[in-house]
Amino acid sequence: MTLASSFALIIAMFVLALTPGPGVFISISAGLQETPKRIAAMISGIITGDILFLMLSIYGLSWVATHLQGAFLFLQYGGAAYLCYMGFIMLKHSNETSIDLAQNGNQASATGRRQLGYMVGLVVTLANPKVIFFYVSFLPNFMDLQSLTALDIFIVIFIIAAVLATSMGFYAWLAYSARHAVVSEAAQKTLNTTSGALILVTGVIFALKTG
């Protein structure tokens, strides 16, 4: 793997990551509601999904996409339904601030509002048609995946992880900073509503693109 191809991959990954889409939406949503640990877990899920697609692309993702279309559709619709459900739960409890939860001892709603962890990041990536297209059609056009050595694969994985952590982390950090700049309960509830709406919209986008 040459230096030029490495830079080309970095640029392509930044374009993929920074283009508004499901990954960006859930990163912003996580920044608006979650703790740094959960944000990191969610981003780790996104990275894991991309690495899985990379490995499948190296070892025959095109064959999988052709022969297991039903499985991909099930995954995409399942991911859409899960995100819509999570968005609904978050909207349902959007009027509850952290103080409300502490006073009411409502652990169930607290759990419902704080599920943007590793699995959500993974599901969003695995069900994202844009990511599938990138690894099935775009990446093989400027990189000979079949000739990559073990060291090359490690470098590609490192680039993917670094770019996604940087870009998704940047969006989450912006939202997290905005959230902590807000002190009024009304504004906090507005941020909660925005966070839930982003997740719900992401699920709807998945469903429409899949359909």
mmCIF file of C-alpha atoms in Angstrom:
data_model
loop_
_atom_site.group_PDB
_atom_site.id
_atom_site.type_symbol
_atom_site.label_atom_id
_atom_site.label_comp_id
_atom_site.label_asym_id
_atom_site.label_seq_id
_atom_site.Cartn_x
_atom_site.Cartn_y
_atom_site.Cartn_z
ATOM 1 C CA MET A 1 0.000 0.000 0.000
ATOM 2 C CA THR A 2 1.557 3.270 -1.147
ATOM 3 C CA LEU A 3 1.603 6.630 0.609
ATOM 4 C CA ALA A 4 -0.592 8.054 -2.140
ATOM 5 C CA SER A 5 -3.252 5.380 -1.665
ATOM 6 C CA SER A 6 -3.146 5.979 2.096
ATOM 7 C CA PHE A 7 -3.828 9.687 1.625
ATOM 8 C CA ALA A 8 -6.562 8.882 -0.894
ATOM 9 C CA LEU A 9 -8.218 6.599 1.656
ATOM 10 C CA ILE A 10 -7.976 9.267 4.369
ATOM 11 C CA ILE A 11 -9.665 11.828 2.113
ATOM 12 C CA ALA A 12 -12.360 9.362 1.020
ATOM 13 C CA MET A 13 -13.073 8.366 4.621
ATOM 14 C CA PHE A 14 -13.349 11.991 5.750
ATOM 15 C CA VAL A 15 -15.793 12.701 2.920
ATOM 16 C CA LEU A 16 -17.838 9.636 3.892
ATOM 17 C CA ALA A 17 -17.744 10.454 7.607
ATOM 18 C CA LEU A 18 -18.410 14.200 7.439
ATOM 19 C CA THR A 19 -21.253 13.987 4.916
ATOM 20 C CA PRO A 20 -24.503 14.404 6.907
ATOM 21 C CA GLY A 21 -26.093 11.020 7.436
ATOM 22 C CA PRO A 22 -27.141 8.503 10.102
ATOM 23 C CA GLY A 23 -23.688 8.338 11.713
ATOM 24 C CA VAL A 24 -23.547 12.119 12.060
ATOM 25 C CA PHE A 25 -27.116 12.261 13.395
ATOM 26 C CA ILE A 26 -26.545 9.724 16.151
ATOM 27 C CA SER A 27 -23.218 11.333 17.066
ATOM 28 C CA ILE A 28 -24.964 14.667 17.561
ATOM 29 C CA SER A 29 -27.812 12.970 19.416
ATOM 30 C CA ALA A 30 -25.363 11.193 21.710
ATOM 31 C CA GLY A 31 -23.540 14.451 22.380
ATOM 32 C CA LEU A 32 -26.832 16.086 23.367
ATOM 33 C CA GLN A 33 -27.790 13.419 25.905
ATOM 34 C CA GLU A 34 -25.064 10.939 26.750
ATOM 35 C CA THR A 35 -22.014 10.733 28.985
ATOM 36 C CA PRO A 36 -18.515 10.766 27.445
ATOM 37 C CA LYS A 37 -18.218 7.009 28.072
ATOM 38 C CA ARG A 38 -21.436 6.250 26.187
ATOM 39 C CA ILE A 39 -20.420 8.586 23.384
ATOM 40 C CA ALA A 40 -17.102 6.744 23.082
ATOM 41 C CA ALA A 41 -18.945 3.400 23.119
ATOM 42 C CA MET A 42 -21.298 4.553 20.371
ATOM 43 C CA ILE A 43 -18.403 5.737 18.197
ATOM 44 C CA SER A 44 -16.665 2.404 18.843
ATOM 45 C CA GLY A 45 -19.766 0.675 17.478
ATOM 46 C CA ILE A 46 -19.593 2.785 14.308
ATOM 47 C CA ILE A 47 -15.914 1.941 13.876
ATOM 48 C CA THR A 48 -16.579 -1.768 14.418
ATOM 49 C CA GLY A 49 -19.256 -1.763 11.720
ATOM 50 C CA ASP A 50 -16.920 -0.119 9.221
ATOM 51 C CA ILE A 51 -14.124 -2.561 9.989
ATOM 52 C CA LEU A 52 -16.518 -5.489 9.514
ATOM 53 C CA PHE A 53 -17.505 -4.133 6.098
ATOM 54 C CA LEU A 54 -13.840 -3.623 5.221
ATOM 55 C CA MET A 55 -13.012 -7.240 6.059
ATOM 56 C CA LEU A 56 -16.044 -8.468 4.133
ATOM 57 C CA SER A 57 -14.998 -6.301 1.198
ATOM 58 C CA ILE A 58 -11.524 -7.822 1.237
ATOM 59 C CA TYR A 59 -12.889 -11.353 1.475
ATOM 60 C CA GLY A 60 -15.901 -11.057 -0.817
ATOM 61 C CA LEU A 61 -18.568 -8.558 0.250
ATOM 62 C CA SER A 62 -19.817 -8.346 -3.343
ATOM 63 C CA TRP A 63 -20.690 -12.058 -3.234
ATOM 64 C CA VAL A 64 -22.412 -11.605 0.128
ATOM 65 C CA ALA A 65 -24.393 -8.598 -1.135
ATOM 66 C CA THR A 66 -25.492 -10.539 -4.223
ATOM 67 C CA HIS A 67 -26.457 -13.820 -2.572
ATOM 68 C CA LEU A 68 -27.719 -12.566 0.786
ATOM 69 C CA GLN A 69 -29.875 -9.624 -0.274
ATOM 70 C CA GLY A 70 -32.671 -10.820 1.983
ATOM 71 C CA ALA A 71 -30.394 -10.725 5.007
ATOM 72 C CA PHE A 72 -29.283 -7.180 4.161
ATOM 73 C CA LEU A 73 -32.901 -6.058 3.798
ATOM 74 C CA PHE A 74 -33.801 -7.655 7.126
ATOM 75 C CA LEU A 75 -30.858 -5.931 8.789
ATOM 76 C CA GLN A 76 -31.762 -2.555 7.298
ATOM 77 C CA TYR A 77 -35.450 -2.757 8.203
ATOM 78 C CA GLY A 78 -34.574 -4.103 11.645
ATOM 79 C CA GLY A 79 -32.133 -1.255 12.192
ATOM 80 C CA ALA A 80 -34.733 1.275 11.050
ATOM 81 C CA ALA A 81 -37.355 -0.152 13.415
ATOM 82 C CA TYR A 82 -34.916 -0.183 16.335
ATOM 83 C CA LEU A 83 -33.904 3.444 15.782
ATOM 84 C CA CYS A 84 -37.532 4.554 15.440
ATOM 85 C CA TYR A 85 -38.321 2.793 18.710
ATOM 86 C CA MET A 86 -35.358 4.427 20.473
ATOM 87 C CA GLY A 87 -36.348 7.828 19.097
ATOM 88 C CA PHE A 88 -39.910 7.339 20.349
ATOM 89 C CA ILE A 89 -38.698 6.383 23.837
ATOM 90 C CA MET A 90 -36.383 9.394 23.982
ATOM 91 C CA LEU A 91 -39.152 11.746 22.840
ATOM 92 C CA LYS A 92 -41.528 10.227 25.369
ATOM 93 C CA HIS A 93 -39.150 11.146 28.194
ATOM 94 C CA SER A 94 -37.825 14.362 26.666
ATOM 95 C CA ASN A 95 -39.511 16.493 29.347
ATOM 96 C CA GLU A 96 -37.518 14.807 32.096
ATOM 97 C CA THR A 97 -34.256 16.443 33.070
ATOM 98 C CA SER A 98 -31.526 14.666 34.993
ATOM 99 C CA ILE A 99 -32.882 16.333 38.150
ATOM 100 C CA ASP A 100 -36.373 14.948 37.474
ATOM 101 C CA LEU A 101 -34.975 11.444 37.086
ATOM 102 C CA ALA A 102 -32.996 11.675 40.297
ATOM 103 C CA GLN A 103 -35.994 12.945 42.262
ATOM 104 C CA ASN A 104 -38.419 10.402 40.835
ATOM 105 C CA GLY A 105 -36.022 7.474 40.966
ATOM 106 C CA ASN A 106 -37.276 6.543 37.521
ATOM 107 C CA GLN A 107 -34.487 4.213 36.463
ATOM 108 C CA ALA A 108 -36.562 2.711 33.662
ATOM 109 C CA SER A 109 -36.927 6.014 31.841
ATOM 110 C CA ALA A 110 -33.285 6.870 32.526
ATOM 111 C CA THR A 111 -32.292 3.599 30.895
ATOM 112 C CA GLY A 112 -34.625 4.241 27.980
ATOM 113 C CA ARG A 113 -33.120 7.666 27.388
ATOM 114 C CA ARG A 114 -29.526 6.447 27.577
ATOM 115 C CA GLN A 115 -29.206 3.578 25.159
ATOM 116 C CA LEU A 116 -27.032 5.306 22.571
ATOM 117 C CA GLY A 117 -24.199 2.954 23.239
ATOM 118 C CA TYR A 118 -22.109 0.495 21.314
ATOM 119 C CA MET A 119 -24.956 -1.502 19.749
ATOM 120 C CA VAL A 120 -26.680 1.568 18.325
ATOM 121 C CA GLY A 121 -23.465 2.669 16.635
ATOM 122 C CA LEU A 122 -22.958 -0.828 15.251
ATOM 123 C CA VAL A 123 -26.548 -1.242 14.026
ATOM 124 C CA VAL A 124 -26.569 2.180 12.359
ATOM 125 C CA THR A 125 -23.382 1.363 10.449
ATOM 126 C CA LEU A 126 -24.405 -2.151 9.406
ATOM 127 C CA ALA A 127 -27.791 -0.917 8.174
ATOM 128 C CA ASN A 128 -26.479 2.193 6.409
ATOM 129 C CA PRO A 129 -26.735 1.859 2.580
ATOM 130 C CA LYS A 130 -24.141 4.628 2.138
ATOM 131 C CA VAL A 131 -21.533 2.628 4.052
ATOM 132 C CA ILE A 132 -22.400 -0.571 2.178
ATOM 133 C CA PHE A 133 -22.041 1.234 -1.177
ATOM 134 C CA PHE A 134 -18.689 2.706 -0.112
ATOM 135 C CA TYR A 135 -17.143 -0.657 0.699
ATOM 136 C CA VAL A 136 -18.815 -2.639 -2.108
ATOM 137 C CA SER A 137 -18.480 -0.235 -5.038
ATOM 138 C CA PHE A 138 -16.287 2.750 -4.247
ATOM 139 C CA LEU A 139 -13.335 1.457 -2.242
ATOM 140 C CA PRO A 140 -12.356 -1.383 -4.643
ATOM 141 C CA ASN A 141 -12.162 1.121 -7.527
ATOM 142 C CA PHE A 142 -9.059 2.879 -6.223
ATOM 143 C CA MET A 143 -7.531 0.177 -4.032
ATOM 144 C CA ASP A 144 -6.731 -3.431 -4.932
ATOM 145 C CA LEU A 145 -8.178 -5.054 -1.825
ATOM 146 C CA GLN A 146 -7.184 -8.552 -2.883
ATOM 147 C CA SER A 147 -3.474 -7.718 -2.900
ATOM 148 C CA LEU A 148 -3.338 -6.113 0.548
ATOM 149 C CA THR A 149 -0.812 -7.624 2.943
ATOM 150 C CA ALA A 150 -1.456 -8.088 6.655
ATOM 151 C CA LEU A 151 0.423 -4.840 7.329
ATOM 152 C CA ASP A 152 -1.630 -3.038 4.681
ATOM 153 C CA ILE A 153 -4.864 -4.243 6.282
ATOM 154 C CA PHE A 154 -3.659 -3.026 9.686
ATOM 155 C CA ILE A 155 -2.862 0.397 8.195
ATOM 156 C CA VAL A 156 -6.287 0.614 6.527
ATOM 157 C CA ILE A 157 -8.029 -0.347 9.779
ATOM 158 C CA PHE A 158 -6.006 2.279 11.660
ATOM 159 C CA ILE A 159 -6.925 4.956 9.103
ATOM 160 C CA ILE A 160 -10.621 4.057 9.233
ATOM 161 C CA ALA A 161 -10.671 4.045 13.041
ATOM 162 C CA ALA A 162 -8.739 7.316 13.325
ATOM 163 C CA VAL A 163 -10.857 9.179 10.773
ATOM 164 C CA LEU A 164 -14.175 7.977 12.212
ATOM 165 C CA ALA A 165 -13.119 8.670 15.801
ATOM 166 C CA THR A 166 -12.014 12.181 14.814
ATOM 167 C CA SER A 167 -15.025 13.113 12.674
ATOM 168 C CA MET A 168 -17.781 11.516 14.766
ATOM 169 C CA GLY A 169 -16.055 12.689 17.937
ATOM 170 C CA PHE A 170 -16.000 16.241 16.568
ATOM 171 C CA TYR A 171 -19.765 16.256 15.941
ATOM 172 C CA ALA A 172 -20.448 14.714 19.345
ATOM 173 C CA TRP A 173 -18.123 17.198 21.058
ATOM 174 C CA LEU A 174 -19.905 20.166 19.462
ATOM 175 C CA ALA A 175 -23.272 18.864 20.664
ATOM 176 C CA TYR A 176 -21.872 17.984 24.101
ATOM 177 C CA SER A 177 -20.397 21.482 24.485
ATOM 178 C CA ALA A 178 -23.679 23.106 23.448
ATOM 179 C CA ARG A 179 -25.553 20.947 25.918
ATOM 180 C CA HIS A 180 -23.335 21.975 28.838
ATOM 181 C CA ALA A 181 -23.605 25.632 27.877
ATOM 182 C CA VAL A 182 -27.343 25.387 28.534
ATOM 183 C CA VAL A 183 -28.493 25.781 32.131
ATOM 184 C CA SER A 184 -32.267 26.283 31.984
ATOM 185 C CA GLU A 185 -34.595 23.288 32.280
ATOM 186 C CA ALA A 186 -36.623 24.437 29.263
ATOM 187 C CA ALA A 187 -33.529 24.481 27.076
ATOM 188 C CA GLN A 188 -32.442 21.063 28.385
ATOM 189 C CA LYS A 189 -35.826 19.634 27.478
ATOM 190 C CA THR A 190 -35.543 21.167 24.001
ATOM 191 C CA LEU A 191 -32.168 19.474 23.547
ATOM 192 C CA ASN A 192 -33.681 16.174 24.719
ATOM 193 C CA THR A 193 -36.470 16.544 22.158
ATOM 194 C CA THR A 194 -33.946 17.369 19.431
ATOM 195 C CA SER A 195 -31.882 14.312 20.343
ATOM 196 C CA GLY A 196 -34.871 11.974 20.192
ATOM 197 C CA ALA A 197 -36.061 13.533 16.938
ATOM 198 C CA LEU A 198 -32.652 12.983 15.327
ATOM 199 C CA ILE A 199 -32.751 9.285 16.200
ATOM 200 C CA LEU A 200 -36.331 8.964 14.940
ATOM 201 C CA VAL A 201 -35.478 10.764 11.684
ATOM 202 C CA THR A 202 -32.469 8.481 11.215
ATOM 203 C CA GLY A 203 -34.733 5.442 11.513
ATOM 204 C CA VAL A 204 -37.219 6.899 9.027
ATOM 205 C CA ILE A 205 -34.401 7.661 6.555
ATOM 206 C CA PHE A 206 -33.228 4.051 6.800
ATOM 207 C CA ALA A 207 -36.750 2.766 6.159
ATOM 208 C CA LEU A 208 -37.288 5.047 3.148
ATOM 209 C CA LYS A 209 -33.911 4.258 1.573
ATOM 210 C CA THR A 210 -34.445 0.538 2.089
ATOM 211 C CA GLY A 211 -37.934 0.673 0.636
#
